[in-house]
mmCIF file of C-alpha atoms in Angstrom:
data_model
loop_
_atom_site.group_PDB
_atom_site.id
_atom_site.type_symbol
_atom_site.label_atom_id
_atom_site.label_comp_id
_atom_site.label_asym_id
_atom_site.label_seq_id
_atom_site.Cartn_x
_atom_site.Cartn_y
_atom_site.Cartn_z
ATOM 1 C CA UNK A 233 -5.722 14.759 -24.446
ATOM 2 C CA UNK A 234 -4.742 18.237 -24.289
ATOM 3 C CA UNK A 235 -7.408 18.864 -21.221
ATOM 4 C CA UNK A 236 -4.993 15.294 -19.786
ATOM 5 C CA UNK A 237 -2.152 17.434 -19.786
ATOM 6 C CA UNK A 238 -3.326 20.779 -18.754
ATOM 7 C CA UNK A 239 -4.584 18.852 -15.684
ATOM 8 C CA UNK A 240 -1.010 17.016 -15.227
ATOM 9 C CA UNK A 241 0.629 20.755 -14.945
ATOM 10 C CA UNK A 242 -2.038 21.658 -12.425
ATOM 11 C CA UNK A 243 -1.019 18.875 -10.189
ATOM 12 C CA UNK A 244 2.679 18.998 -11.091
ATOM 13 C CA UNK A 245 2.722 22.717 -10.217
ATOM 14 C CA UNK A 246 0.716 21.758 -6.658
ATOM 15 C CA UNK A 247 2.965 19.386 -5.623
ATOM 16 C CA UNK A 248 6.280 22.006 -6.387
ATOM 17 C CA UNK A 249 3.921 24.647 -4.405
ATOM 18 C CA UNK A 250 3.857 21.865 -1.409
ATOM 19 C CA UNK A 251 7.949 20.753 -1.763
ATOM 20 C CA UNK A 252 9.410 23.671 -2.438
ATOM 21 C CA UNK A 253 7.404 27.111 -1.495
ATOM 22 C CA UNK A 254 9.371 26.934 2.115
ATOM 23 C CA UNK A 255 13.255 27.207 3.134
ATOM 24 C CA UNK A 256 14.205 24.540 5.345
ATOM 25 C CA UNK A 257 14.529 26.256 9.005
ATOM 26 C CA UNK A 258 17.839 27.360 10.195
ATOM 27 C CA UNK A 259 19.775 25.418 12.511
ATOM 28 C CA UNK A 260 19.400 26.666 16.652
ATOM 29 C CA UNK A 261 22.343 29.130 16.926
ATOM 30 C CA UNK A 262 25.278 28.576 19.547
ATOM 31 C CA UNK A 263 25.073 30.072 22.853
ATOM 32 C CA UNK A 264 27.029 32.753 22.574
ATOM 33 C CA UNK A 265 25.558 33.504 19.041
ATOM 34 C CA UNK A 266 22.834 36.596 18.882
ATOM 35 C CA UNK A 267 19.645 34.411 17.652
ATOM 36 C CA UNK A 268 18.794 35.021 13.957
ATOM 37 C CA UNK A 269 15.573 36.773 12.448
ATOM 38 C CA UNK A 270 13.078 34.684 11.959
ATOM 39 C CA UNK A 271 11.402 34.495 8.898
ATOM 40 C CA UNK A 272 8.020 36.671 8.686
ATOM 41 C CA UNK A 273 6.465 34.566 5.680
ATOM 42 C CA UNK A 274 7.364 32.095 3.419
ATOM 43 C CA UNK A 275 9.688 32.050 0.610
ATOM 44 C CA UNK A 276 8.450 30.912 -2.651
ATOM 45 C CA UNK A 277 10.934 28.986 -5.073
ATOM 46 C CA UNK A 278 9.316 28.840 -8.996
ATOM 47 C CA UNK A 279 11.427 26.638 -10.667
ATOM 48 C CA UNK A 280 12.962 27.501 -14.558
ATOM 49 C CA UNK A 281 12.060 23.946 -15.631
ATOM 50 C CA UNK A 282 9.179 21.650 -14.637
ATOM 51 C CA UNK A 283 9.859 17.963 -15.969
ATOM 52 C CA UNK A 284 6.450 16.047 -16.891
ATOM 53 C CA UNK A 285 6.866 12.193 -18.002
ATOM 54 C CA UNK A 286 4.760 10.553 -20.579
ATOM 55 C CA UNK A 287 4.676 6.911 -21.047
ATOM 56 C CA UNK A 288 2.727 5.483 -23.979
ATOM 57 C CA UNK A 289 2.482 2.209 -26.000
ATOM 58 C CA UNK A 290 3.933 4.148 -29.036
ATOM 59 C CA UNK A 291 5.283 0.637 -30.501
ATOM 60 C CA UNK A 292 3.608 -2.634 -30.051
ATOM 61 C CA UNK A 293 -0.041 -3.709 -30.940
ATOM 62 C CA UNK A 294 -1.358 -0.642 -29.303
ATOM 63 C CA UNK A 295 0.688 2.375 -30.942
ATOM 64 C CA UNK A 296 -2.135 3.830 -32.511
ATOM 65 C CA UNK A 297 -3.410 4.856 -29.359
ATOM 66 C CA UNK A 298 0.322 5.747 -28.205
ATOM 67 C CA UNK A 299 0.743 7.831 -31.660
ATOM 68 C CA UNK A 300 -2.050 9.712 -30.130
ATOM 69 C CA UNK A 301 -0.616 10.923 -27.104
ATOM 70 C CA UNK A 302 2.993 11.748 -28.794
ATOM 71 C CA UNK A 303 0.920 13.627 -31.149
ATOM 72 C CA UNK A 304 -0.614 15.858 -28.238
ATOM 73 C CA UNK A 305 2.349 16.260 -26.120
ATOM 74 C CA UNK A 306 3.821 17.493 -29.316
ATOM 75 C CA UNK A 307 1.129 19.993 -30.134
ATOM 76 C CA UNK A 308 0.980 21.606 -26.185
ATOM 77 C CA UNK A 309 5.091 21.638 -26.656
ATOM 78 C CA UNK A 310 4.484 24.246 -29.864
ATOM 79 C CA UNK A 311 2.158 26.028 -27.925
ATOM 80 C CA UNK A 312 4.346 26.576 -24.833
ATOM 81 C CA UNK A 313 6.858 27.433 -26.972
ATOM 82 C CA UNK A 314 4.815 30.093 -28.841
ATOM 83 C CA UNK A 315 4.237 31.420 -25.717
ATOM 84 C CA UNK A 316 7.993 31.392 -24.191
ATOM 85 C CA UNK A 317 6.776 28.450 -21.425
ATOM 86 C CA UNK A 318 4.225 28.764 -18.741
ATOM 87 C CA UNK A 319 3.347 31.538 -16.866
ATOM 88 C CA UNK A 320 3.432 30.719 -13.042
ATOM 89 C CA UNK A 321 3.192 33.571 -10.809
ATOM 90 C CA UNK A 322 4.627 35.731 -13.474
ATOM 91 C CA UNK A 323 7.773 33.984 -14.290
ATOM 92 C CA UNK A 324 7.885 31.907 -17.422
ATOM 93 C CA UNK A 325 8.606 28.354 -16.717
ATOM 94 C CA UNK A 326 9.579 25.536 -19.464
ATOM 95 C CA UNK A 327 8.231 22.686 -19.613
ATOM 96 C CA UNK A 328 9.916 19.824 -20.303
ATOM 97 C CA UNK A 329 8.324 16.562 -21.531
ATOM 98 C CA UNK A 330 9.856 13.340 -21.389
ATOM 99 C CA UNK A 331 8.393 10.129 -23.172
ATOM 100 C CA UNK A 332 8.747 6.472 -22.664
ATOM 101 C CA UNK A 333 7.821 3.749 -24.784
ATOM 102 C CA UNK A 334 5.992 1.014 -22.683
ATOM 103 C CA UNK A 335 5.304 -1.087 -26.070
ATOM 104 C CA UNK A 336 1.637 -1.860 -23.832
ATOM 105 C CA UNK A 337 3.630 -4.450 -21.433
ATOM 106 C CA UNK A 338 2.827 -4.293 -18.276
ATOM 107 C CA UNK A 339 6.792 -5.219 -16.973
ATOM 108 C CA UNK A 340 8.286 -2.167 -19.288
ATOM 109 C CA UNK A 341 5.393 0.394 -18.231
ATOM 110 C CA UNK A 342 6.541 -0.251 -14.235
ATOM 111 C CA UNK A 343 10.175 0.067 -15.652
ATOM 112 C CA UNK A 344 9.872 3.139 -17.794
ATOM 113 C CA UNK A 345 7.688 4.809 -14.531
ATOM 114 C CA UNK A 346 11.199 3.892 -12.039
ATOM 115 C CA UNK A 347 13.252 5.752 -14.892
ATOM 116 C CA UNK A 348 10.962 8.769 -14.976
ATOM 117 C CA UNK A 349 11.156 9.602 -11.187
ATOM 118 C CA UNK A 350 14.571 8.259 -9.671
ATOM 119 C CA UNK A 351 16.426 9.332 -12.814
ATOM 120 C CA UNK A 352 14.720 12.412 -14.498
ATOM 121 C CA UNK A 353 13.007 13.361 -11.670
ATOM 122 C CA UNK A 354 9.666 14.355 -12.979
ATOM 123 C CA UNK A 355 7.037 15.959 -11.159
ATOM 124 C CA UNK A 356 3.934 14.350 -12.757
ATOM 125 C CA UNK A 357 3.302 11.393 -15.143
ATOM 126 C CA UNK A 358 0.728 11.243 -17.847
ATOM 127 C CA UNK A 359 -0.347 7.935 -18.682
ATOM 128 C CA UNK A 360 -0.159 4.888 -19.731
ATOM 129 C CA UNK A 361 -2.791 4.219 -21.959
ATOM 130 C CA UNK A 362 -3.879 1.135 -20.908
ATOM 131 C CA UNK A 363 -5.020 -0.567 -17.521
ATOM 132 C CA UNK A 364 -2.498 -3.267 -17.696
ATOM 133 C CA UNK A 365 -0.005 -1.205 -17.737
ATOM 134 C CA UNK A 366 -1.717 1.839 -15.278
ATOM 135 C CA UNK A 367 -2.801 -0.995 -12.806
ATOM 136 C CA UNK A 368 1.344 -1.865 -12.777
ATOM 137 C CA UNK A 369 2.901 1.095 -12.854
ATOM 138 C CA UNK A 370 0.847 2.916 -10.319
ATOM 139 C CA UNK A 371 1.510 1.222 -7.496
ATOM 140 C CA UNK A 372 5.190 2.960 -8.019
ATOM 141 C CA UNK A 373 4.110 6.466 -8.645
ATOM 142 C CA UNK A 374 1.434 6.218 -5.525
ATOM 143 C CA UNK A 375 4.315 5.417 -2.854
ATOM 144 C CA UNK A 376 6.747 8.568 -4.434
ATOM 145 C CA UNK A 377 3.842 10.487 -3.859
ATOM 146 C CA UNK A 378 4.232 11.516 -7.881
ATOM 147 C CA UNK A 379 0.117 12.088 -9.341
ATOM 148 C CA UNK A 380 0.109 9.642 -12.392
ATOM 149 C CA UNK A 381 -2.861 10.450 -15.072
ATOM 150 C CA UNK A 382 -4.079 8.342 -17.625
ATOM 151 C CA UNK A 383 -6.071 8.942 -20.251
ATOM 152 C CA UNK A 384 -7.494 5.816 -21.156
ATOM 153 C CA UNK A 385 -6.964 3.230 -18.545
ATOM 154 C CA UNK A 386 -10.747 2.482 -17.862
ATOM 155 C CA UNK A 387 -11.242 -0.624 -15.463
ATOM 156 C CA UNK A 388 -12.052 0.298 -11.938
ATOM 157 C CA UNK A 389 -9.480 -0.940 -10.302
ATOM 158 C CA UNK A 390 -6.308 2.005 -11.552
ATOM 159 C CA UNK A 391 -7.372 4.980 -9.235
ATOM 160 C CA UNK A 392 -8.126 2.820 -6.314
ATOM 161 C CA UNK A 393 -4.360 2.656 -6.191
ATOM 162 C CA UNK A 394 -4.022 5.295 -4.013
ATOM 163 C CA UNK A 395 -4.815 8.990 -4.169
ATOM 164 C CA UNK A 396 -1.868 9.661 -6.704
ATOM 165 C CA UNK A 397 -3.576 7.892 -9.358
ATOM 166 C CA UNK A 398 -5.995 9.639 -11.644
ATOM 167 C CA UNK A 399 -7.998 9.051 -14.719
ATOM 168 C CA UNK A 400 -9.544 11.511 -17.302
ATOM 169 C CA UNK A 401 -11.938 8.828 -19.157
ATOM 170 C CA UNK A 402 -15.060 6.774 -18.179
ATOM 171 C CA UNK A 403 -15.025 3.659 -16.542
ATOM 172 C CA UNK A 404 -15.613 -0.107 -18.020
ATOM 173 C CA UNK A 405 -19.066 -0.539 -15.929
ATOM 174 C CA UNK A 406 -20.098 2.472 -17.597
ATOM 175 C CA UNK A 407 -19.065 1.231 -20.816
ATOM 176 C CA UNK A 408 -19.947 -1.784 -20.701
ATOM 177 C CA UNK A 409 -23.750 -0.547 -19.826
ATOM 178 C CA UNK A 410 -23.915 1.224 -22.462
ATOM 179 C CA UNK A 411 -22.618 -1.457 -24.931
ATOM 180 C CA UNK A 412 -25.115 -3.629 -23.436
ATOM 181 C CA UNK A 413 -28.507 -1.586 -23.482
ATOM 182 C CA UNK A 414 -27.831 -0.765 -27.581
ATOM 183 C CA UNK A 415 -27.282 -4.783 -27.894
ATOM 184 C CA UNK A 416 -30.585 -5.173 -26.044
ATOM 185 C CA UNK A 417 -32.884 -2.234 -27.153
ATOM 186 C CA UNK A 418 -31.103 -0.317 -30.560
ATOM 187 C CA UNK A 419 -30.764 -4.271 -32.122
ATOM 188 C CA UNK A 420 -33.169 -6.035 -30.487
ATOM 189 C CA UNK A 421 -30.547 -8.568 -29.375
ATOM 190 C CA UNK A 422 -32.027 -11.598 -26.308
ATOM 191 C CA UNK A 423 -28.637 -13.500 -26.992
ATOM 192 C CA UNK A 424 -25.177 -12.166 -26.880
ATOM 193 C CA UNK A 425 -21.877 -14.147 -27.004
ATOM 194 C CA UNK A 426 -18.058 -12.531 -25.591
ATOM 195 C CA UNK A 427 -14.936 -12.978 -27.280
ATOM 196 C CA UNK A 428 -12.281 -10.909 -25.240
ATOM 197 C CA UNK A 429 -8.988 -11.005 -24.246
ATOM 198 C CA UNK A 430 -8.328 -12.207 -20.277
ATOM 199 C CA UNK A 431 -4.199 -11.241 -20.124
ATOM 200 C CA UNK A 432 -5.905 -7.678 -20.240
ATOM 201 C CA UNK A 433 -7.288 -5.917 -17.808
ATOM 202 C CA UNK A 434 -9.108 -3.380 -20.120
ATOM 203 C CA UNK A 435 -10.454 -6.717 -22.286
ATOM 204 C CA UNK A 436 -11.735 -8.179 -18.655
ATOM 205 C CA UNK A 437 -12.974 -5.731 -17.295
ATOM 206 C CA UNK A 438 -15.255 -4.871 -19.793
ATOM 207 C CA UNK A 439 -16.232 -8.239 -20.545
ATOM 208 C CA UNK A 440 -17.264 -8.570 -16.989
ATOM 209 C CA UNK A 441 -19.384 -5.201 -17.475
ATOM 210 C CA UNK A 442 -20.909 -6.174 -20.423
ATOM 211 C CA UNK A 443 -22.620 -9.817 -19.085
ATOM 212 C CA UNK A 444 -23.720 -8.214 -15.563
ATOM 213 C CA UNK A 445 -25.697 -5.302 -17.801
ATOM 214 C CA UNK A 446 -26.619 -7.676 -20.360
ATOM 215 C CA UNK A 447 -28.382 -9.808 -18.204
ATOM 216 C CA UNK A 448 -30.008 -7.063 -15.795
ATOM 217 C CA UNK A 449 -31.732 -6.039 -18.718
ATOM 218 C CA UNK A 450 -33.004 -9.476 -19.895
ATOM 219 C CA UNK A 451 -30.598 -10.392 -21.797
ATOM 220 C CA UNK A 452 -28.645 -14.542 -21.791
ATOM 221 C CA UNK A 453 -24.883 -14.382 -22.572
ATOM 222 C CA UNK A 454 -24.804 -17.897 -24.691
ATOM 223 C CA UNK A 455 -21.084 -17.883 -24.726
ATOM 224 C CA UNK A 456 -17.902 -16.346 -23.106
ATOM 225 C CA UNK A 457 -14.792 -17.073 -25.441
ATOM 226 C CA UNK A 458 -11.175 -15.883 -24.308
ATOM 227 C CA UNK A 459 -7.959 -15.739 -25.988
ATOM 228 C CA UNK A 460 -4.602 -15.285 -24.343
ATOM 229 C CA UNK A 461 -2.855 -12.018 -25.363
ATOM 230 C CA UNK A 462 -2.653 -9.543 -27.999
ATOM 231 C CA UNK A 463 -0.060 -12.056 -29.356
ATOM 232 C CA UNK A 464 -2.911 -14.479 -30.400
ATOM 233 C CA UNK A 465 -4.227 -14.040 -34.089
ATOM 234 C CA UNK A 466 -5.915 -17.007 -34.691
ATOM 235 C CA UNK A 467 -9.447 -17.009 -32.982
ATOM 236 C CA UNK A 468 -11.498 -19.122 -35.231
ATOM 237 C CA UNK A 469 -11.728 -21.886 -32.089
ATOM 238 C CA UNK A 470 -13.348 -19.641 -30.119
ATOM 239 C CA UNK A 471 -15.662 -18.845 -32.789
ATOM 240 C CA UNK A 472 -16.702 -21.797 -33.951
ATOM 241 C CA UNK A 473 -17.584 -22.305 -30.527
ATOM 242 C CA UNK A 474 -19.444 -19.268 -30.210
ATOM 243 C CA UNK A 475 -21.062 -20.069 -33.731
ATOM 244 C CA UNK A 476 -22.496 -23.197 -31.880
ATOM 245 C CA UNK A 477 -24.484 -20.975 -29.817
ATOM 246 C CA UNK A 478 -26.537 -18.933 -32.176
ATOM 247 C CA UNK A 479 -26.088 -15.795 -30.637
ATOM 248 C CA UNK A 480 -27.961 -12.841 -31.712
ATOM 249 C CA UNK A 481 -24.858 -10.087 -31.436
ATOM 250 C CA UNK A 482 -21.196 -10.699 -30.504
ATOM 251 C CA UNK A 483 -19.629 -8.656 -27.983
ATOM 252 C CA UNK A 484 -15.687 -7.472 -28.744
ATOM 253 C CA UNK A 485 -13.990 -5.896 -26.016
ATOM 254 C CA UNK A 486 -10.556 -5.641 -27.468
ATOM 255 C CA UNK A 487 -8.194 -2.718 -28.978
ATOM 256 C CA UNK A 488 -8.602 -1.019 -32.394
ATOM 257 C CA UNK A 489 -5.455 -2.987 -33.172
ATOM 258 C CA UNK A 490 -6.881 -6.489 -32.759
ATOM 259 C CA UNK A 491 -10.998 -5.704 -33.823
ATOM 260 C CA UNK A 492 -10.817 -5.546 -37.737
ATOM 261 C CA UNK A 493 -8.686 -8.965 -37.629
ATOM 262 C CA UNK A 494 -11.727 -10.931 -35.390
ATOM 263 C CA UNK A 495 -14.610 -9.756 -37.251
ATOM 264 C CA UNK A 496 -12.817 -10.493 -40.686
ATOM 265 C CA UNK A 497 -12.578 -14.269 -38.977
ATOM 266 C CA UNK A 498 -16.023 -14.279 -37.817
ATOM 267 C CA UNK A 499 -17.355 -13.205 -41.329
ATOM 268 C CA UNK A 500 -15.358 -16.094 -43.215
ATOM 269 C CA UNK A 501 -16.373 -18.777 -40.563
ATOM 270 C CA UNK A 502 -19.378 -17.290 -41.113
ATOM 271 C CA UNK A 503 -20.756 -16.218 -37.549
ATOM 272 C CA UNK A 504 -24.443 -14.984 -38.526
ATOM 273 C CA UNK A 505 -24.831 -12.615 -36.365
ATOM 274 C CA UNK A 506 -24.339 -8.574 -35.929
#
């Protein structure tokens, strides 16, 4: 995380270097006006404060995760501090962070991204932490031209935005590979059943991963089970379902928040399976 935000002033501090390292070029003097000097390089402006905007699910079912990057944000703050700011071109500059809570809805993530650049006017945007909420908030920071990073938003789909969108974390076909050659060759699994979450991108996506790789390698996906929304806590129809298929491993592409609930279902229904 603290690599995520190093990488945040990097692009924060090109983008000031592009706006404001030049004076705008003085107006064409009157006729009878002697014609002014013109300027033999280009003036650099370092600012005293660089504003960086953070927004996080640090409520909702995904504050864990969003606990994680207050925590880090508040860590690089100390060490800034300790260090009287950041040293651009020899001048100390503060940095200024500024969270928003995006609860992991998609609708408050695009609102809390508006906030950050028409009303604090931040330079750079690290996160959100989830592809819902990347894949709608991005479209926003793309067309102000303002790099957004996130640092867990994983399905494909968030940097092809546009060029202002960036991720520092692997992708869900890569995950979803991976997932799918232990299921095959570390436990021997020929049978694999889903049970994922389709209101979420990151859920999907790797869901989607997960059967293509699983069956390249040999492998039959018996079942595909989805529940509607991190709002749902009841899955036991979709397991008995699944449980009707004898798998020989059960996939779960969800968050930490919503895993230790489904496999304490599973084990009462009992699903026999790993």
């Amino acid at each position: 995380m603290k690599k995520l935000i190093s990488l945040a002033l990097v692009l924060a501090l090109a983008i000031m270097a592009v706006s404001c390292s030049t004076q705008p070029a003085a107006n064409e003097p009157a006729a009878n006006q002697p014609a002014a000097e013109a300027p033999t390089a280009a003036e650099k402006v370092i600012p005293d404060v660089i504003k960086i905007g953070m927004v996080a699910s640090i409520s909702g079912e995904q504050a864990l995760d969003g606990k994680n990057m207050s925590d880090a944000i508040t860590l690089v703050s100390e060490e800034l501090a300790a260090n009287g700011g950041l040293d651009v071109d020899g001048k100390k500059v503060q940095i200024e962070f500024i969270t928003e809570d995006c609860e992991a809805k998609p609708e408050i993530a695009v609102n809390a991204v508006q906030k950050l650049i028409e009303q604090d006017g931040v330079l750079a945007i690290l996160g959100p932490n989830n592809s819902s909420d990347v894949l709608a908030s991005g479209e926003i920071s793309n067309a102000a031209q303002i790099p957004q990073i996130t640092n867990a938003g994983t399905n494909e789909k968030v940097t092809q935005i546009g060029e202002y969108i960036f991720r520092a974390c692997f992708i869900d076909p890569f995950q979803g590979k991976v997932v799918a050659k232990f299921a095959y060759q570390d436990l021997s699994a020929k049978k694999a059943a889903v049970l994922y979450n389709n209101a979420d991108a990151y859920s999907t996506g790797l869901c989607e991963a997960f059967q293509a790789a699983f069956k390249e390698l040999g492998g039959e996906v018996v079942a595909v089970e989805a529940f509607a929304g991190a709002e749902v806590k009841d899955y036991s129809a979709q397991l008995t379902k699944i449980q009707a298929t004898d798998p020989d491993v059960i996939f779960y592409p969800s968050h930490i928040s919503m895993i230790p609930l489904q496999l304490q279902q599973a084990r009462r229904q009992p699903v026999n399976t790993q």
